[in-house]
Coordinates of C-alpha atoms and ligand atoms in Angstrom, one line a residue:
M1 CA 187.6 38.7 138.0
K2 CA 184.4 37.1 139.2
N3 CA 182.2 39.2 136.9
L4 CA 184.3 38.5 133.8
T5 CA 182.9 36.3 131.0
I6 CA 184.4 32.9 130.5
R7 CA 185.8 34.1 127.2
A8 CA 187.5 37.1 128.9
K9 CA 188.8 34.8 131.7
I10 CA 190.3 32.3 129.2
T11 CA 191.9 35.1 127.2
L12 CA 193.4 36.6 130.4
W13 CA 194.8 33.3 131.6
F14 CA 196.1 32.6 128.2
I15 CA 197.9 35.9 127.9
T16 CA 199.3 35.7 131.5
I17 CA 200.7 32.2 130.8
L18 CA 202.0 33.2 127.5
A19 CA 203.7 36.3 129.0
I20 CA 205.3 34.1 131.7
I21 CA 206.5 31.5 129.2
L22 CA 207.9 34.1 126.9
G23 CA 209.6 35.9 129.8
L24 CA 211.2 32.7 131.1
A25 CA 212.2 31.8 127.5
Y26 CA 213.9 35.2 127.1
V27 CA 215.7 34.9 130.4
A28 CA 216.9 31.4 129.6
F29 CA 217.9 32.5 126.2
Y30 CA 219.8 35.5 127.5
L31 CA 221.6 33.5 130.2
S32 CA 222.6 30.7 127.8
S33 CA 223.5 33.1 125.0
E34 CA 226.2 34.6 127.4
N35 CA 227.8 31.2 127.8
V36 CA 227.5 30.2 124.2
S37 CA 228.9 33.5 122.9
R38 CA 231.9 33.2 125.4
E39 CA 232.5 29.7 124.2
I40 CA 232.6 30.9 120.6
V41 CA 235.0 33.7 121.4
R42 CA 237.3 31.3 123.2
N43 CA 237.3 28.9 120.3
E44 CA 238.1 31.7 117.9
L45 CA 240.9 32.9 120.1
E46 CA 242.5 29.4 120.3
E47 CA 242.1 28.8 116.5
T48 CA 243.6 32.2 115.6
V49 CA 246.6 31.8 117.9
T50 CA 247.2 28.2 116.7
G51 CA 246.8 29.3 113.1
D52 CA 249.5 32.0 113.5
M53 CA 252.0 29.5 114.9
D54 CA 253.5 28.4 111.6
K55 CA 253.7 32.0 110.2
I56 CA 257.1 32.7 111.9
V57 CA 260.5 31.7 110.6
Y58 CA 264.0 32.6 111.8
H59 CA 267.0 33.3 109.5
P60 CA 270.1 33.3 111.7
E61 CA 272.4 34.6 108.9
E62 CA 270.1 37.2 107.4
K63 CA 270.8 40.9 108.0
N64 CA 268.5 42.5 105.4
P65 CA 265.3 43.9 107.0
E66 CA 263.5 44.1 103.6
S67 CA 261.9 41.0 102.3
A68 CA 261.0 40.3 98.6
D69 CA 257.6 38.8 99.3
G70 CA 256.1 41.5 101.5
S71 CA 256.6 39.6 104.8
I72 CA 257.8 41.5 107.8
R73 CA 261.4 41.1 109.0
I74 CA 262.4 41.9 112.6
P75 CA 266.0 41.8 113.8
Y76 CA 266.3 39.2 116.5
E77 CA 269.5 38.1 118.2
E78 CA 272.1 37.5 115.4
G79 CA 269.6 37.1 112.6
M80 CA 266.1 38.1 111.4
L81 CA 262.7 36.8 112.4
E82 CA 260.4 36.7 109.4
V83 CA 256.6 37.1 110.0
D84 CA 254.4 35.9 107.1
Q85 CA 252.0 38.5 105.8
E86 CA 249.2 36.1 106.6
F87 CA 249.9 36.3 110.3
L88 CA 246.7 37.6 111.9
A89 CA 247.7 40.2 114.5
L90 CA 244.2 41.7 115.0
I91 CA 241.2 40.1 113.7
N92 CA 237.6 39.8 115.0
G93 CA 238.6 41.7 118.1
I94 CA 241.4 39.2 118.8
G95 CA 244.9 40.5 119.3
V96 CA 247.8 38.2 118.8
G97 CA 251.4 39.2 119.8
L98 CA 254.8 37.6 119.3
W99 CA 256.8 37.5 122.5
S100 CA 260.5 37.2 123.0
S101 CA 262.2 34.9 125.5
D102 CA 262.8 37.9 127.8
R103 CA 259.0 38.6 127.7
K104 CA 258.9 41.6 125.4
L105 CA 256.3 42.1 122.7
I106 CA 258.2 41.9 119.5
Y107 CA 255.4 42.0 117.0
G108 CA 251.6 42.1 116.8
E109 CA 248.8 43.2 119.2
D110 CA 248.2 42.7 122.9
L111 CA 244.8 43.9 124.2
I112 CA 245.9 43.7 127.8
R113 CA 249.2 45.3 127.4
E114 CA 249.4 46.8 130.9
E115 CA 248.6 43.6 132.7
S116 CA 250.3 41.2 130.3
G117 CA 253.8 41.6 131.7
G118 CA 252.6 40.2 135.0
I119 CA 250.8 37.2 133.6
P120 CA 253.0 34.1 133.3
L121 CA 253.2 32.4 129.9
V122 CA 251.4 29.0 130.1
D123 CA 251.2 26.8 127.0
S124 CA 247.7 25.9 125.6
R125 CA 245.5 27.0 128.5
T126 CA 243.0 29.8 128.2
R127 CA 242.7 31.9 131.2
T128 CA 240.4 34.7 132.2
I129 CA 242.1 38.0 133.2
P130 CA 240.5 41.2 134.4
S131 CA 241.5 44.3 132.5
G132 CA 239.9 47.6 133.4
P133 CA 236.1 47.0 133.7
D134 CA 236.2 44.0 131.4
M135 CA 237.3 40.4 131.5
F136 CA 239.7 39.0 128.9
Y137 CA 240.6 35.6 127.6
V138 CA 244.3 35.0 127.3
Y139 CA 245.8 32.1 125.4
D140 CA 249.5 31.4 125.0
R141 CA 251.4 29.0 122.7
K142 CA 255.1 28.2 122.9
L143 CA 256.7 28.4 119.4
E144 CA 259.1 25.8 118.0
V145 CA 261.0 28.0 115.6
K146 CA 264.1 26.5 114.1
G147 CA 267.2 28.4 115.3
V148 CA 265.7 30.3 118.3
E149 CA 264.3 29.3 121.7
G150 CA 261.8 30.9 124.0
L151 CA 259.5 32.6 121.5
W152 CA 255.7 32.7 122.4
L153 CA 252.5 33.8 120.9
R154 CA 249.9 35.4 123.2
G155 CA 246.3 35.9 122.1
S156 CA 243.9 38.1 124.0
V157 CA 240.2 39.0 123.5
D158 CA 237.4 40.7 125.4
R159 CA 235.4 37.7 126.6
D160 CA 232.0 39.4 126.2
Q161 CA 232.5 41.1 122.9
R162 CA 230.0 38.8 121.1
H163 CA 227.6 38.9 123.9
E164 CA 227.2 42.6 123.6
E165 CA 226.1 42.2 120.0
V166 CA 223.6 39.6 121.2
S167 CA 222.4 41.9 124.0
V168 CA 221.6 44.7 121.6
L169 CA 219.6 42.2 119.4
F170 CA 217.9 40.9 122.5
R171 CA 216.9 44.3 123.8
S172 CA 215.5 45.4 120.4
S173 CA 213.5 42.1 120.2
L174 CA 212.2 42.8 123.8
L175 CA 210.4 45.8 122.4
L176 CA 208.4 43.5 120.1
L177 CA 207.2 41.5 123.1
P178 CA 204.1 43.6 124.0
F179 CA 203.0 43.6 120.4
L180 CA 203.4 39.8 120.2
I181 CA 201.3 39.4 123.4
L182 CA 198.7 41.8 122.1
L183 CA 198.5 39.8 118.8
A184 CA 198.2 36.6 120.8
A185 CA 195.5 38.1 123.0
V186 CA 193.4 39.2 120.0
G187 CA 193.9 35.8 118.3
G188 CA 193.1 34.0 121.6
Y189 CA 189.9 36.1 122.1
F190 CA 188.6 35.2 118.7
I191 CA 189.5 31.5 119.0
T192 CA 187.7 31.3 122.4
K193 CA 184.7 33.1 121.0
R194 CA 184.4 30.6 118.2
S195 CA 184.9 27.6 120.4
L196 CA 182.4 28.8 123.0
Y197 CA 179.7 29.5 120.3
P198 CA 177.9 26.2 120.9
I199 CA 177.7 26.9 124.7
R200 CA 176.2 30.3 123.8
R201 CA 173.5 28.4 121.8
L202 CA 173.0 26.1 124.8
M203 CA 172.6 29.1 127.1
E204 CA 170.1 30.7 124.8
A205 CA 168.1 27.5 124.5
A206 CA 168.1 27.0 128.3
G207 CA 167.0 30.7 128.7
N208 CA 164.1 30.1 126.3
I209 CA 163.1 27.0 128.2
S210 CA 163.2 28.7 131.5
T211 CA 161.2 31.7 130.4
G212 CA 158.7 29.8 128.3
S213 CA 158.6 26.8 130.8
D214 CA 158.5 24.5 127.7
L215 CA 160.0 21.3 129.0
K216 CA 159.6 19.6 125.6
Q217 CA 162.3 21.8 124.0
R218 CA 165.5 19.9 123.0
I219 CA 168.8 21.3 121.6
D220 CA 170.3 19.7 118.5
A221 CA 173.7 18.3 119.6
G222 CA 174.8 17.4 116.0
E223 CA 177.2 14.6 115.2
G224 CA 180.2 14.0 117.3
E225 CA 181.3 13.5 120.9
N226 CA 183.1 16.7 121.9
E227 CA 182.6 18.3 125.4
V228 CA 179.9 20.7 124.3
Q229 CA 178.0 17.9 122.5
Q230 CA 178.2 15.7 125.6
L231 CA 177.0 18.7 127.7
T232 CA 174.1 19.2 125.2
R233 CA 173.1 15.5 125.4
S234 CA 173.2 15.6 129.2
F235 CA 171.1 18.7 129.1
N236 CA 168.6 17.1 126.8
G237 CA 168.6 14.0 129.1
M238 CA 168.0 16.2 132.1
M239 CA 165.1 17.9 130.3
Q240 CA 163.6 14.6 129.3
R241 CA 163.7 13.4 133.0
L242 CA 162.3 16.7 134.2
D243 CA 159.5 16.5 131.6
E244 CA 158.7 12.9 132.6
A245 CA 158.7 13.8 136.3
F246 CA 156.6 16.8 135.7
E247 CA 154.1 14.8 133.7
A248 CA 154.0 12.0 136.3
E249 CA 153.4 14.7 139.0
T250 CA 150.5 16.2 137.0
Q251 CA 149.1 12.7 136.3
F252 CA 149.4 11.7 140.0
T253 CA 147.6 14.9 141.2
S254 CA 144.8 14.3 138.7
D255 CA 144.5 10.6 139.7
V256 CA 144.4 11.6 143.4
S257 CA 141.7 14.2 142.9
H258 CA 139.7 11.8 140.8
E259 CA 140.0 9.1 143.5
L260 CA 139.1 11.4 146.3
R261 CA 136.2 12.8 144.5
T262 CA 134.1 9.6 144.6
P263 CA 134.0 9.2 148.5
M264 CA 133.7 12.9 148.9
A265 CA 130.7 13.1 146.5
S266 CA 129.2 10.2 148.5
I267 CA 129.7 12.0 151.8
L268 CA 128.2 15.2 150.5
A269 CA 125.2 13.4 149.0
Q270 CA 124.5 11.7 152.3
C271 CA 124.8 15.0 154.2
E272 CA 122.4 16.7 151.7
L273 CA 119.9 13.9 151.9
A274 CA 119.9 13.8 155.6
L275 CA 119.6 17.6 155.9
E276 CA 116.8 17.9 153.3
D277 CA 114.6 15.2 154.8
E278 CA 112.8 16.8 157.7
N279 CA 111.2 13.5 158.7
L280 CA 114.5 11.6 158.9
S281 CA 114.2 8.8 161.4
P282 CA 117.1 8.1 163.8
E283 CA 117.7 4.8 161.9
E284 CA 118.0 6.6 158.6
A285 CA 120.3 9.2 160.2
R286 CA 122.4 6.4 161.6
D287 CA 122.6 4.7 158.1
A288 CA 123.7 8.0 156.5
L289 CA 126.4 8.5 159.2
L290 CA 127.6 4.9 158.6
V291 CA 128.0 5.6 154.9
I292 CA 129.8 8.8 155.8
Q293 CA 132.1 7.0 158.2
R294 CA 132.8 4.2 155.6
Q295 CA 133.7 6.8 153.0
G296 CA 135.8 8.7 155.5
D297 CA 137.7 5.5 156.3
R298 CA 138.3 4.9 152.7
M299 CA 139.6 8.5 152.2
N300 CA 141.8 8.0 155.2
E301 CA 143.2 4.8 153.8
L302 CA 143.7 6.4 150.4
I303 CA 145.5 9.4 151.9
G304 CA 147.7 7.0 154.0
D305 CA 148.6 4.9 151.0
M306 CA 149.3 8.0 148.9
L307 CA 151.6 9.4 151.5
M308 CA 153.6 6.2 151.7
Y309 CA 153.6 5.8 147.9
T310 CA 155.0 9.3 147.4
R311 CA 157.7 8.8 150.0
I312 CA 159.1 5.6 148.6
D313 CA 161.0 7.6 146.0
R314 CA 162.6 9.7 148.6
G315 CA 163.6 6.5 150.3
Q316 CA 167.1 7.1 151.4
E317 CA 166.2 9.8 154.0
M318 CA 162.7 8.6 154.9
Y319 CA 163.4 4.9 154.8
P320 CA 167.2 4.3 155.2
R321 CA 168.5 1.0 153.8
E322 CA 170.2 -1.4 156.2
P323 CA 171.2 -5.1 156.1
L324 CA 168.1 -7.2 156.8
D325 CA 167.4 -10.9 157.3
L326 CA 164.5 -11.2 154.8
T327 CA 163.7 -14.7 156.0
E328 CA 163.0 -13.3 159.4
L329 CA 161.1 -10.4 158.1
V330 CA 158.8 -12.6 155.9
R331 CA 158.3 -15.1 158.8
E332 CA 157.3 -12.4 161.3
T333 CA 155.1 -10.5 158.9
C334 CA 153.2 -13.7 157.9
E335 CA 152.7 -14.6 161.6
D336 CA 151.4 -11.1 162.4
F337 CA 149.2 -11.2 159.4
E338 CA 147.8 -14.6 160.3
M339 CA 147.0 -13.4 163.8
S340 CA 145.4 -10.1 162.6
C341 CA 143.1 -12.2 160.4
E342 CA 142.1 -14.3 163.4
N343 CA 143.1 -17.5 161.6
Q344 CA 140.4 -16.9 158.9
L345 CA 142.9 -18.1 156.3
E346 CA 145.4 -20.9 155.6
L347 CA 148.8 -19.4 155.3
A348 CA 151.7 -21.8 154.4
T349 CA 155.3 -20.6 154.3
D350 CA 158.3 -22.2 152.7
L351 CA 161.4 -20.0 153.5
D352 CA 165.1 -20.6 152.8
Q353 CA 166.9 -19.5 156.0
N354 CA 169.1 -16.5 156.5
L355 CA 168.5 -14.8 153.2
M356 CA 169.9 -11.2 153.5
V357 CA 169.0 -8.1 151.6
T358 CA 170.0 -4.4 151.9
G359 CA 166.7 -2.6 152.4
S360 CA 164.2 -0.7 154.4
E361 CA 162.3 -2.9 156.9
P362 CA 159.0 -0.9 156.8
L363 CA 158.9 -0.7 153.0
L364 CA 159.6 -4.4 152.6
R365 CA 157.1 -5.3 155.2
R366 CA 154.5 -3.1 153.4
L367 CA 155.3 -4.8 150.1
L368 CA 154.6 -8.3 151.6
L369 CA 151.5 -7.0 153.5
N370 CA 150.0 -5.6 150.2
L371 CA 150.5 -8.9 148.5
L372 CA 149.0 -10.8 151.4
E373 CA 146.0 -8.4 151.7
N374 CA 145.3 -8.7 148.0
A375 CA 145.5 -12.5 148.3
V376 CA 142.8 -12.4 151.0
R377 CA 140.8 -9.7 149.3
Y378 CA 140.6 -11.5 146.0
S379 CA 139.8 -15.0 147.4
D380 CA 136.4 -16.4 147.8
G381 CA 135.8 -18.5 150.9
T382 CA 138.8 -19.3 153.2
P383 CA 141.9 -17.8 151.5
R384 CA 144.7 -20.3 150.9
I385 CA 147.9 -18.5 150.6
R386 CA 151.5 -19.7 150.2
A387 CA 154.6 -17.5 150.8
E388 CA 157.9 -18.8 149.5
L389 CA 161.4 -17.3 149.8
T390 CA 164.3 -18.8 147.8
A391 CA 167.6 -17.7 146.3
E392 CA 168.3 -17.8 142.6
G393 CA 171.8 -16.7 141.6
R394 CA 172.3 -13.2 142.9
M395 CA 168.6 -12.6 143.4
L396 CA 166.1 -13.5 146.1
L397 CA 162.6 -14.6 145.0
L398 CA 159.6 -13.9 147.2
K399 CA 156.5 -15.6 145.9
V400 CA 153.0 -15.1 147.2
S401 CA 150.4 -17.4 145.7
D402 CA 146.7 -17.7 146.3
R403 CA 143.9 -19.9 145.1
G404 CA 141.7 -16.9 144.6
I405 CA 139.7 -15.5 141.7
G406 CA 142.7 -14.8 139.5
I407 CA 143.1 -12.0 137.0
P408 CA 141.9 -12.0 133.4
P409 CA 144.8 -11.8 131.0
E410 CA 143.6 -8.4 129.5
H411 CA 144.0 -6.8 132.9
L412 CA 147.5 -8.2 133.7
P413 CA 149.5 -5.5 132.0
K414 CA 147.7 -2.8 133.9
I415 CA 147.4 -4.0 137.5
F416 CA 150.6 -2.4 138.6
D417 CA 149.4 1.0 137.4
R418 CA 148.3 3.5 140.0
F419 CA 144.6 3.3 140.9
Y420 CA 144.0 0.5 138.5
Q421 CA 141.4 -1.9 139.7
A422 CA 140.6 -4.9 137.6
D423 CA 137.5 -6.2 139.3
P424 CA 134.7 -3.5 139.3
S425 CA 132.6 -5.4 141.8
R426 CA 135.3 -5.1 144.5
T427 CA 136.5 -1.6 143.9
G428 CA 135.2 -0.4 147.2
E429 CA 137.7 -2.6 149.1
G430 CA 141.1 -1.4 148.1
T431 CA 142.7 1.9 147.0
G432 CA 144.2 0.7 143.7
L433 CA 147.6 1.7 145.0
G434 CA 148.6 -1.6 146.6
L435 CA 150.4 -3.1 143.6
A436 CA 151.8 0.2 142.3
M437 CA 153.4 0.5 145.8
V438 CA 154.8 -3.1 145.5
K439 CA 156.3 -2.2 142.1
E440 CA 157.8 1.0 143.4
I441 CA 159.3 -0.6 146.6
A442 CA 160.8 -3.5 144.5
S443 CA 162.4 -1.1 142.0
A444 CA 163.6 1.2 144.8
H445 CA 165.5 -1.8 146.1
G446 CA 166.9 -2.6 142.7
G447 CA 164.4 -5.4 142.1
S448 CA 161.2 -6.1 140.2
V449 CA 157.8 -7.7 140.5
S450 CA 155.9 -10.0 138.1
V451 CA 152.6 -11.9 138.1
A452 CA 151.2 -15.1 136.7
S453 CA 147.5 -15.7 137.0
T454 CA 144.7 -17.9 135.8
P455 CA 141.2 -16.7 136.3
G456 CA 139.3 -19.0 138.7
E457 CA 142.5 -20.8 139.8
G458 CA 144.6 -18.1 141.5
S459 CA 147.6 -15.8 141.1
T460 CA 151.3 -15.9 142.0
F461 CA 153.1 -12.6 142.5
T462 CA 156.9 -12.9 142.4
V463 CA 159.2 -10.2 143.8
R464 CA 162.9 -10.3 142.9
L465 CA 165.3 -8.5 145.2
P466 CA 169.1 -8.4 145.0
K467 CA 170.7 -10.7 147.5
R468 CA 173.4 -9.3 149.8
S469 CA 176.8 -10.8 149.0
D470 CA 177.4 -11.9 152.6
T471 CA 174.3 -14.2 152.5
V472 CA 175.2 -17.7 153.9
Q473 CA 172.5 -20.2 152.8
L474 CA 171.1 -22.4 155.6
P475 CA 168.5 -25.2 155.4
K476 CA 164.8 -24.4 154.7
L477 CA 162.3 -23.2 157.3
S478 CA 158.8 -24.4 156.5
S479 CA 155.4 -24.3 158.2
Ligands
LIG1 P1 143.5 -2.8 145.1 O1 143.5 -1.8 146.2 O2 142.3 -2.6 144.3 O3 143.7 -4.2 145.6 P2 146.0 -3.2 143.9 O4 146.9 -2.2 143.3 O5 146.5 -3.9 145.1 O6 144.7 -2.4 144.2 O7 145.6 -4.2 142.9 C1 145.1 -3.8 141.6 C2 144.1 -4.8 141.0 O8 144.7 -6.0 140.7 C3 143.0 -5.1 142.0 O9 142.0 -4.2 141.9 C4 142.6 -6.5 141.6 O10 141.7 -6.4 140.5 C5 143.9 -7.1 141.0 N1 144.5 -8.0 141.9 C6 145.6 -7.7 142.7 N2 145.9 -8.8 143.5 C7 145.1 -9.8 143.1 C8 145.0 -11.2 143.5 N3 145.9 -11.7 144.4 N4 144.1 -11.9 142.9 C9 143.3 -11.4 142.0 N5 143.3 -10.1 141.6 C10 144.2 -9.3 142.1

């Protein structure tokens, strides 16, 4: 069963279910036909006996056994009983007999003659009587014939005589059953083949994509919304995302190699210079080593940032989300940052209290640190920074403003790109990954980041994060 094609499986299921339904229908039909045919036989019996009731007349004075109109005359008591020629004595397997008051059959048919003597006469009630291997219906009617008393009509019939006819029909139609199922199987097979045709196309296209590794290939879903078209669209969507992810990966790898190449080239150049110069003084050697150390540090920083950046996406396992008091986190991070800068900056905070988010503490701390580090890095003189945290509807707004050099408008759209550095004179200071990381962290938390900046006046970065619904707002906490 496991190795069968879907088409064969559907056909097999279809035939099995069809055979079960047909089988059950046959059994139900057979059982109900028995009851129905008995009911019909019983009605016929009652109608025939009742119809014969007015076909009997008694002539008390009559002695002549011959009648002029062809009816039958039977001597009875002093006179003659006359049975009309329309009296039905044996019709459709029903026998009707005329019985005398001393329970003798005077005229007509009795199909259970042997048993009949022992069966009491009961008016208008059909009874079931065994006779030989069969069961018979017996129906009696008491006659009201003028001039005589105690005459009865008794009808009898084999209860199952009609059902036997049905059974023969039933058995012959049973022979047709395998042919019917075979026909349904062939029909079902072709219908399934036709309906699964689009899936076959999807399979072929997927096969082509996997062998040719062409992630740009898409399958035409056509108009409509049936299951296969939906599947095709999902497949195309998946290919689109795979393609984008693959391109992003390639781009990232190329960006990384490019970024690592500069410090590496610098290290190699210093080594080469130092090794080639036979008269290298200890000071010159020390200078070369300092350059190598600086570039090594830069590479180290770059690798650290890259590692963190690539892990943000896999956030759930690496950085599990938990309920966090963002006010507390911002306050602590600002304090630590201020201390690490040995108070070489003015950092003011204006934080609404008890603002809760669901997030990863290390990631959100990194987000804020990147913004604070940039604010310091891109400020001349003593950096003046302000960190604000407020709630706005269902979002929390974290603003970091500085009075630094600002960003020219033409650079604004690109500063969140990886490795983009707007100010060429300061490229040695950062890795170009700080803001890209901020953007990734914000969006990994269901938020966003934006910037407003005026060159020469300063910049304000605003991070929006979804507020936890259990946040209870308290008064401000300012410093
Ligand atoms: P970097 O490591 O170079 O700081 P970022 O991704 O953090 O990289 O920032 C990208 C660029 O955006 C920076 O090179 C800088 O030109 C500009 N920038 C970021 N923050 C500020 C700021 N607070 N003031 C002025 N320019 C900024």
